XYZ file of C-alpha atoms in Angstrom:
578
model
C 0.131 -0.022 0.153
C 2.802 2.612 0.638
C 4.149 2.009 -2.789
C 0.721 2.740 -4.150
C 0.456 5.656 -1.900
C 3.624 6.919 -3.316
C 2.158 6.402 -6.889
C -1.208 8.135 -5.761
C 0.943 11.320 -4.561
C 2.608 11.189 -8.029
C -0.363 11.064 -9.991
C -1.040 14.746 -10.459
C -1.624 18.182 -8.920
C -5.133 17.453 -7.593
C -3.893 14.497 -5.341
C -0.972 16.333 -4.441
C -2.952 19.516 -3.552
C -5.077 17.185 -1.120
C -1.932 15.882 0.353
C -0.261 19.344 0.870
C -3.597 20.371 2.213
C -3.475 17.586 5.052
C 0.007 18.529 6.063
C -0.761 22.202 6.121
C -3.732 21.533 8.323
C -1.722 19.371 10.621
C 0.925 21.711 10.783
C -1.533 24.207 12.074
C -2.768 22.026 14.606
C 0.607 20.344 15.825
C 3.502 22.530 14.715
C 4.296 26.272 15.477
C 2.242 28.850 13.813
C 1.601 29.472 9.998
C 4.381 32.051 9.653
C 6.697 32.228 12.637
C 6.088 31.240 16.021
C 6.616 33.101 19.322
C 9.959 31.270 19.549
C 11.047 32.695 16.212
C 11.023 29.276 14.427
C 10.399 28.780 11.021
C 6.943 27.407 10.328
C 5.708 24.326 8.747
C 5.406 26.196 5.298
C 9.121 26.665 5.361
C 10.939 23.841 4.296
C 14.064 24.709 6.038
C 16.152 23.713 8.996
C 15.505 25.294 12.171
C 17.932 28.139 13.065
C 19.198 26.154 15.955
C 19.411 22.983 14.119
C 21.831 23.367 11.040
C 23.134 20.977 8.657
C 26.249 20.446 10.998
C 23.874 19.652 13.961
C 22.936 16.168 12.687
C 20.867 14.909 15.444
C 20.446 11.321 16.588
C 20.626 10.015 13.035
C 23.378 12.026 11.441
C 20.922 13.487 9.083
C 20.408 10.145 7.434
C 17.597 9.673 4.749
C 14.092 8.994 6.001
C 10.799 7.923 4.507
C 8.623 10.767 3.224
C 5.347 8.748 2.507
C 2.367 10.341 4.287
C -0.184 8.470 6.099
C -3.437 7.322 4.498
C -6.080 9.973 4.271
C -8.625 7.657 5.953
C -8.501 7.166 9.721
C -7.390 3.792 10.692
C -9.915 1.135 11.981
C -9.551 -1.731 14.305
C -8.732 -4.990 12.719
C -8.137 -8.521 14.062
C -4.737 -9.375 15.392
C -4.122 -13.057 15.545
C -1.596 -14.709 13.520
C -4.245 -16.375 11.216
C -6.032 -13.389 10.042
C -5.769 -11.984 6.773
C -4.247 -8.593 6.733
C -5.074 -6.369 3.663
C -2.860 -3.913 2.134
C -4.887 -1.079 3.845
C -4.906 -2.695 7.159
C -1.027 -3.309 6.984
C -0.269 -0.011 6.088
C -2.479 1.609 9.025
C -1.430 -1.062 11.433
C 1.661 -1.455 13.642
C 3.517 -4.802 14.113
C 2.482 -6.372 17.535
C 6.191 -6.521 18.985
C 6.969 -3.020 17.712
C 3.744 -1.688 18.988
C 4.591 -3.436 22.556
C 7.907 -1.899 22.599
C 6.483 1.708 21.972
C 4.100 1.568 24.799
C 6.650 -0.119 27.191
C 9.151 2.619 26.678
C 6.486 5.413 26.839
C 5.228 3.560 30.252
C 9.032 3.603 31.593
C 9.275 7.487 30.652
C 6.153 8.276 32.359
C 7.652 6.891 35.493
C 11.029 8.298 35.193
C 10.269 11.650 33.752
C 6.612 12.347 34.056
C 6.982 16.031 33.024
C 8.110 15.231 29.636
C 4.502 13.797 28.689
C 5.894 11.315 25.936
C 3.015 9.719 23.958
C 3.967 6.261 22.528
C 2.355 7.515 19.193
C 5.415 9.920 18.742
C 7.781 6.914 18.929
C 5.500 5.106 16.436
C 5.568 8.151 14.082
C 9.240 8.122 14.271
C 9.754 4.561 13.907
C 7.391 4.711 10.817
C 9.420 7.652 9.403
C 12.825 6.066 10.076
C 12.439 2.447 9.250
C 8.802 1.720 8.275
C 8.198 0.095 11.631
C 11.372 -1.973 11.537
C 10.416 -2.884 7.841
C 6.969 -4.198 8.744
C 7.850 -5.712 11.861
C 10.350 -8.077 10.841
C 11.909 -8.702 14.527
C 12.373 -11.887 16.428
C 10.329 -12.807 19.546
C 12.972 -10.500 21.617
C 12.545 -7.445 19.430
C 15.795 -7.712 17.306
C 15.658 -7.179 13.694
C 15.925 -10.428 11.701
C 18.714 -8.419 9.634
C 20.417 -5.155 10.391
C 18.694 -2.035 9.227
C 21.555 0.436 7.958
C 21.321 3.781 6.435
C 23.724 4.904 3.655
C 27.439 5.403 4.384
C 27.889 8.943 5.833
C 31.138 9.585 3.685
C 30.229 13.089 2.842
C 29.085 12.241 -0.967
C 25.632 13.689 -0.800
C 25.096 12.977 3.018
C 26.904 14.073 6.304
C 30.522 13.111 6.598
C 30.970 11.124 9.802
C 33.986 8.928 10.047
C 33.588 5.890 11.937
C 33.494 6.193 15.812
C 32.601 2.537 16.724
C 35.400 0.702 14.667
C 32.550 -1.001 13.100
C 30.758 -2.734 15.942
C 27.241 -1.571 14.961
C 27.561 -0.810 11.140
C 30.214 -3.192 10.189
C 32.231 -0.195 8.562
C 35.378 0.828 9.937
C 35.842 3.821 7.540
C 32.559 5.764 7.918
C 29.449 5.641 10.310
C 25.959 4.678 9.108
C 22.740 5.109 11.001
C 21.769 1.609 12.477
C 18.706 -0.056 13.679
C 14.868 0.788 13.583
C 15.192 4.058 15.136
C 18.329 4.678 12.810
C 20.923 5.924 15.570
C 24.582 6.997 14.368
C 27.115 4.939 16.710
C 28.326 7.992 18.118
C 24.957 9.028 19.374
C 24.172 5.285 20.479
C 27.099 5.374 22.748
C 25.619 7.754 25.120
C 21.834 7.739 24.268
C 21.507 3.905 24.355
C 19.300 2.008 26.556
C 18.360 -1.535 27.710
C 14.747 -1.497 26.850
C 14.157 -5.425 27.293
C 16.236 -5.906 30.268
C 18.766 -8.508 28.818
C 21.595 -6.502 29.927
C 22.777 -5.205 26.174
C 22.101 -2.063 24.815
C 21.570 -2.855 20.978
C 20.313 -0.380 18.282
C 19.084 -3.268 16.570
C 16.637 -4.317 19.018
C 13.025 -2.212 18.854
C 12.864 -2.351 22.860
C 16.311 -0.704 23.337
C 15.937 1.500 20.403
C 12.382 2.808 21.489
C 13.405 3.538 25.100
C 16.643 5.171 23.737
C 14.621 7.378 21.537
C 12.146 8.404 24.364
C 14.952 9.383 26.816
C 16.540 11.439 23.740
C 13.329 13.186 23.135
C 12.670 13.959 26.760
C 16.099 15.431 27.548
C 16.687 19.210 28.325
C 13.381 19.273 30.327
C 11.029 19.419 27.363
C 7.357 18.848 28.048
C 6.140 17.188 24.690
C 2.551 18.272 25.414
C 3.851 21.747 24.561
C 3.785 22.220 20.876
C 7.232 24.480 20.888
C 8.920 21.762 22.928
C 7.561 18.987 20.895
C 8.884 20.706 17.656
C 12.205 21.181 19.459
C 12.641 17.754 20.339
C 11.696 16.345 16.741
C 14.347 18.800 15.264
C 16.859 17.667 17.750
C 16.241 14.199 15.995
C 16.437 15.019 12.663
C 17.202 18.888 11.834
C 14.725 19.193 9.004
C 11.390 21.153 8.806
C 10.255 18.655 6.256
C 11.135 15.732 8.690
C 9.229 17.478 11.558
C 6.136 17.769 9.275
C 6.098 14.049 8.276
C 6.536 12.890 11.777
C 3.772 15.163 12.988
C 1.471 13.781 10.312
C 2.032 10.361 11.359
C 1.519 11.178 14.921
C -1.685 12.901 14.485
C -2.656 9.722 12.527
C -1.704 7.323 15.266
C -3.517 9.219 17.916
C -6.851 8.872 15.814
C -6.299 5.334 16.293
C -4.370 2.417 15.053
C -4.365 -1.622 15.483
C -1.931 -4.338 16.081
C -0.828 -6.690 13.125
C 1.207 -9.756 13.301
C 5.030 -9.119 13.036
C 6.352 -9.051 9.630
C 3.097 -8.227 7.975
C 3.571 -4.428 7.826
C 4.207 -2.553 4.476
C 7.431 -0.728 4.182
C 7.424 2.831 2.714
C 7.958 3.413 -0.807
C 9.893 6.729 -0.885
C 13.038 8.299 0.867
C 14.323 11.659 1.418
C 17.377 11.457 -0.756
C 15.384 10.158 -3.946
C 15.527 6.417 -3.119
C 12.671 3.940 -2.950
C 11.939 0.792 -1.240
C 12.378 -0.408 2.155
C 15.714 -0.809 4.311
C 18.348 -3.418 3.323
C 20.921 -5.407 5.359
C 23.649 -3.288 3.846
C 23.821 0.652 3.302
C 21.352 1.565 0.364
C 23.062 2.964 -2.526
C 22.483 6.342 -3.940
C 19.921 6.849 -6.755
C 21.433 6.099 -10.262
C 19.768 9.181 -11.583
C 20.712 12.668 -10.117
C 18.471 14.267 -7.943
C 18.485 17.853 -6.325
C 18.797 17.788 -2.582
C 15.515 17.696 -0.649
C 14.800 21.324 0.366
C 14.555 20.332 3.898
C 18.239 18.840 3.805
C 20.005 21.720 1.937
C 23.281 20.371 0.374
C 26.560 21.634 1.881
C 28.347 24.125 -0.139
C 30.902 22.496 -2.395
C 29.132 19.193 -1.921
C 26.633 18.350 -4.572
C 25.367 14.868 -4.957
C 27.620 12.854 -7.067
C 27.162 12.608 -10.753
C 26.347 8.975 -11.526
C 28.637 6.857 -13.533
C 28.554 6.840 -17.258
C 27.155 3.826 -18.630
C 29.809 4.120 -21.601
C 33.338 3.263 -21.040
C 35.842 5.877 -21.923
C 38.213 5.267 -25.065
C 41.054 3.238 -24.707
C 44.054 5.129 -23.278
C 41.925 8.225 -22.272
C 43.235 9.175 -18.752
C 40.867 9.367 -16.055
C 40.625 12.114 -13.527
C 39.833 11.163 -9.949
C 36.758 13.117 -8.719
C 37.536 16.229 -6.095
C 37.596 15.521 -2.820
C 34.874 17.048 -0.716
C 35.762 20.182 1.107
C 36.693 19.447 4.917
C 33.738 19.918 7.257
C 33.938 22.182 10.423
C 34.417 19.092 12.459
C 37.528 17.781 10.316
C 39.162 21.209 10.898
C 39.161 20.910 14.788
C 42.748 20.440 15.951
C 42.015 20.614 19.733
C 39.527 21.512 22.396
C 40.199 23.911 25.457
C 38.726 25.195 28.470
C 36.867 28.560 27.799
C 37.033 30.352 31.020
C 34.951 27.907 33.144
C 35.036 28.901 36.884
C 35.333 26.442 39.864
C 32.537 24.101 39.801
C 31.317 23.891 43.343
C 27.589 23.292 44.595
C 25.978 22.357 47.651
C 24.106 18.970 47.757
C 20.856 19.546 46.024
C 21.535 22.923 44.430
C 22.104 23.803 40.956
C 25.831 24.752 40.036
C 26.125 28.485 39.563
C 28.903 28.356 36.842
C 28.349 26.357 33.491
C 31.296 24.487 31.561
C 32.480 26.239 28.264
C 34.746 24.423 25.903
C 36.242 26.093 22.692
C 36.971 24.224 19.520
C 39.929 25.580 17.739
C 41.611 24.748 14.517
C 45.413 24.416 14.138
C 45.883 28.177 13.890
C 44.089 28.553 17.122
C 40.958 30.096 15.677
C 37.669 29.044 16.979
C 35.399 26.498 14.822
C 31.703 27.265 14.743
C 28.915 24.744 14.312
C 30.793 21.504 15.573
C 29.335 19.619 18.247
C 30.843 19.069 21.802
C 29.640 16.034 24.170
C 29.954 16.752 27.813
C 29.848 13.527 30.025
C 29.577 13.360 33.875
C 32.303 10.840 35.021
C 32.691 9.439 38.436
C 30.636 8.011 41.593
C 28.013 11.019 41.682
C 24.353 11.364 41.329
C 24.936 14.859 39.812
C 23.215 15.318 36.224
C 22.787 17.992 33.922
C 19.416 19.890 33.698
C 17.016 17.439 32.482
C 18.423 14.553 34.633
C 20.947 13.352 31.943
C 24.544 12.236 32.625
C 25.588 13.215 28.943
C 24.701 16.496 27.263
C 25.645 18.012 23.772
C 26.053 21.545 22.585
C 26.815 23.286 19.456
C 29.712 25.725 19.143
C 28.647 29.339 18.505
C 30.493 31.667 15.950
C 33.496 31.998 18.193
C 33.927 28.338 18.585
C 32.679 27.926 22.112
C 30.157 25.579 23.377
C 28.236 25.821 26.700
C 26.909 22.755 28.689
C 23.590 22.848 30.268
C 23.779 23.938 33.776
C 24.993 21.124 36.312
C 22.441 19.858 39.062
C 24.180 18.463 42.242
C 22.550 15.386 43.767
C 22.775 14.203 47.380
C 26.041 12.429 47.031
C 28.827 14.624 48.175
C 32.464 14.530 46.933
C 34.410 14.959 43.588
C 33.553 14.120 40.000
C 34.656 15.092 36.395
C 32.908 16.344 33.413
C 34.526 15.197 30.098
C 34.411 17.264 26.969
C 34.831 15.560 23.691
C 34.393 16.480 20.010
C 31.520 14.357 18.116
C 32.571 13.104 14.974
C 36.398 12.686 15.531
C 38.638 11.698 18.273
C 40.359 14.955 19.588
C 41.330 15.091 23.237
C 39.340 17.603 25.400
C 39.660 19.213 28.710
C 38.343 17.604 31.775
C 36.410 19.601 34.398
C 36.775 18.911 38.079
C 33.446 19.361 40.219
C 32.670 19.002 43.738
C 29.390 18.718 45.816
C 29.596 19.808 49.363
C 27.325 18.684 52.255
C 24.443 20.789 52.972
C 24.990 23.321 55.459
C 23.050 26.110 57.453
C 24.491 29.265 58.757
C 21.439 30.248 61.483
C 19.485 28.408 63.784
C 16.602 30.022 65.789
C 13.693 28.554 68.036
C 10.176 28.388 66.295
C 8.678 29.426 69.978
C 9.451 31.679 72.849
C 7.884 29.646 75.582
C 9.852 29.068 78.551
C 11.047 25.444 78.892
C 10.753 24.342 82.493
C 10.172 21.195 84.412
C 9.999 19.708 87.744
C 12.622 17.160 89.152
C 11.716 13.665 87.869
C 9.181 15.176 85.294
C 9.088 15.693 81.596
C 9.193 19.071 79.776
C 5.762 19.892 78.509
C 7.071 21.859 75.378
C 9.106 20.177 72.836
C 12.287 21.892 71.334
C 11.841 22.981 67.580
C 14.462 25.142 65.679
C 14.492 26.268 62.191
C 17.696 26.371 60.120
C 18.347 28.807 57.280
C 21.441 29.649 54.974
C 21.823 32.972 53.598
C 18.207 33.615 54.574
C 16.824 30.664 52.690
C 15.482 27.448 53.959
C 18.217 24.921 54.964
C 16.563 21.572 54.267
C 18.295 18.109 54.783
C 20.992 19.433 56.937
C 22.449 17.328 59.568
C 22.585 18.604 63.209
C 23.577 17.342 66.718
C 21.923 18.147 69.941
C 23.803 17.619 73.224
C 23.083 18.880 76.844
C 26.564 20.545 77.767
C 27.756 21.447 81.264
C 27.913 25.388 80.415
C 28.275 27.906 77.642
C 32.036 27.486 78.104
C 32.466 23.817 78.616
C 30.753 21.760 75.580
C 31.442 18.629 77.196
C 28.386 16.434 77.590
C 26.526 17.010 81.244
C 26.336 13.919 83.355
C 23.113 15.216 85.196
C 20.138 17.290 84.575
C 17.752 16.960 81.444
C 17.993 14.030 79.294
C 16.706 12.109 76.129
C 15.639 8.562 76.023
C 16.838 6.019 73.366
C 14.548 3.288 71.984
C 15.249 1.277 75.227
C 14.162 3.814 77.582
C 17.786 4.547 78.668
C 19.227 7.770 79.283
C 21.069 9.802 76.258
C 22.364 13.482 76.596
C 23.669 13.455 72.898
C 21.632 12.928 69.792
C 23.568 12.650 66.308
C 22.328 12.248 62.758
C 19.562 14.635 63.151
C 18.256 16.191 59.929
C 16.079 19.220 59.197
C 13.104 18.693 57.011
C 11.742 20.245 53.677
C 10.913 23.354 55.442
C 14.156 23.437 57.581
C 12.619 22.673 60.670
C 13.888 20.211 63.306
C 11.847 19.012 66.199
C 13.732 17.306 69.079
C 12.529 14.229 70.942
C 10.927 14.464 74.304
C 13.103 15.721 77.153
C 13.007 14.391 80.743
C 14.459 15.744 83.958
C 16.309 13.643 86.698
C 16.266 15.199 90.442
C 18.945 17.636 89.974
C 17.439 21.186 89.901
C 19.099 24.243 88.490
C 19.444 25.786 84.779
C 20.732 23.921 82.110
C 21.964 24.191 78.448
C 21.198 22.219 75.330
C 23.360 23.154 72.501
C 22.074 22.390 68.678
C 24.926 22.663 65.943
C 24.508 21.957 62.433
C 26.792 21.186 59.442
C 28.237 24.445 58.314
C 28.623 25.860 61.857
C 25.245 27.202 62.932
C 24.861 27.002 66.668
C 21.948 27.561 69.010
C 22.118 27.196 72.948
C 18.591 26.531 74.563
C 17.979 27.294 78.407
C 16.226 24.515 80.343
C 15.043 25.008 83.780
C 14.505 22.385 86.383
C 13.022 23.516 89.538
C 10.209 22.613 92.208
C 6.724 23.612 91.364
C 6.608 26.874 93.499
C 10.077 27.794 92.288
C 9.245 26.822 88.607
C 6.196 29.124 88.551
C 8.344 32.025 90.139
C 11.055 31.651 87.743
C 11.837 34.337 85.098
C 11.568 33.269 81.528
C 15.268 32.966 80.339
C 16.067 34.243 76.758
C 17.810 31.696 74.528
C 21.063 32.780 73.430
C 22.492 32.162 70.076
C 25.517 32.428 68.186
C 26.417 31.511 64.676
């Protein structure tokens, strides 16, 4: 049916106009505005890359070709799903193979748990899977979700495509010279190296497995704190996967189609799309697809690089005997090829308190051999070490594009609860170039001030218990100091901080006398409420000293006196020092 639909699109202006109208209507409802949206992005009517997603920012797929077939004009309807059912061409095109559909839904459910703010619909994964590989070539996967043969994009050798030299020693694509997009979601090896996930819990991250690839795609789309229920964030997320406006519109058309309803079909019975963005036709192959045998202009959504037109097809007539042959000129160097080294670009000391955002961001500069900054190359920032610190969005890896001066700035770092040192490593994507390591430190939570939340005098009769509990509030630079550790000790005097052996006391779980409490922690509001205090038979005035990490100290006065004396006793004012 896909091939028939492709022919239907080519039959004439009437059908083409209908399809164009369908995309236009969809773009109006799903993409940014009809001309320019509030974020200044190009609209669906402009078949141009987004300003923040250039040809050098090749996304998850290395800007590899994708299927351009649009969905059927009719809304899908339910169909039988058992293996013996007869699947018509229309049902085949509208349906999603059972294992592939399960992978999308499983991945979306996992993201709903781990990143609920992303609001990832499984239909978006299905739309990208359709555009990238025709749902794993019609669901040709085994019971574990692994494709029965590899789905490889064309060799990214710079001839009409992105130039990405080998980054995985051929481990995924079988090519030790250049990379190719791999698997049902078409990840290039360098992206899979950090974005790969184990979606079927077999201990392996395999881009050829639909469960692994679907989960990786979900995490890829949910980075940068994007909320995919917002049309602007949805637009940005899809553009980050493949920086083409035409790609975005095609994905959105399938997203809208699947949202209206779809159904499960048996594995291997799906229809592979018929048209690719590079001018090719037919489904994926076990080896990189060849370029078209006739020249074709670059797709308007994928502008050709200056000086790198599509190669002219070889002549079918051999040259006369003895005629010297002229080798084709080498394509001009890409910006990535010109990078000689990476260096720090004025990053300040990276220190943050547990739970806080780092105030400083990491900046790395890409320079050529002459020391000039190289623009529009991608830098990967990777958190290394025993830490739960992440970049904004919860990821351990982030990428950034260098600006006109060659500087890439990583997203803000967010400290976790694990204190200590870790490293952020900067590397160039697309080539092996040594980059700087950035040391970072997470310090423990601290407070600089402690105050009592009440002013009632704390009194007790000998052998009794204090009626009011001691509660204090901790702050740091006038802000709530939550999760700060504290110690409470009944001391001998203001000048002698050793533990008192008489007077008020706490009880442990066994009811035994305790006069020092450790490992106390303030709550989310910075409050700390101490356990019940008791008094022995010793009368007098006593001090309870509370200290926190960071040095905040508060002395609380406790009075033990006979009933008549206690009623006459003046209310002492607690003393505090920081």
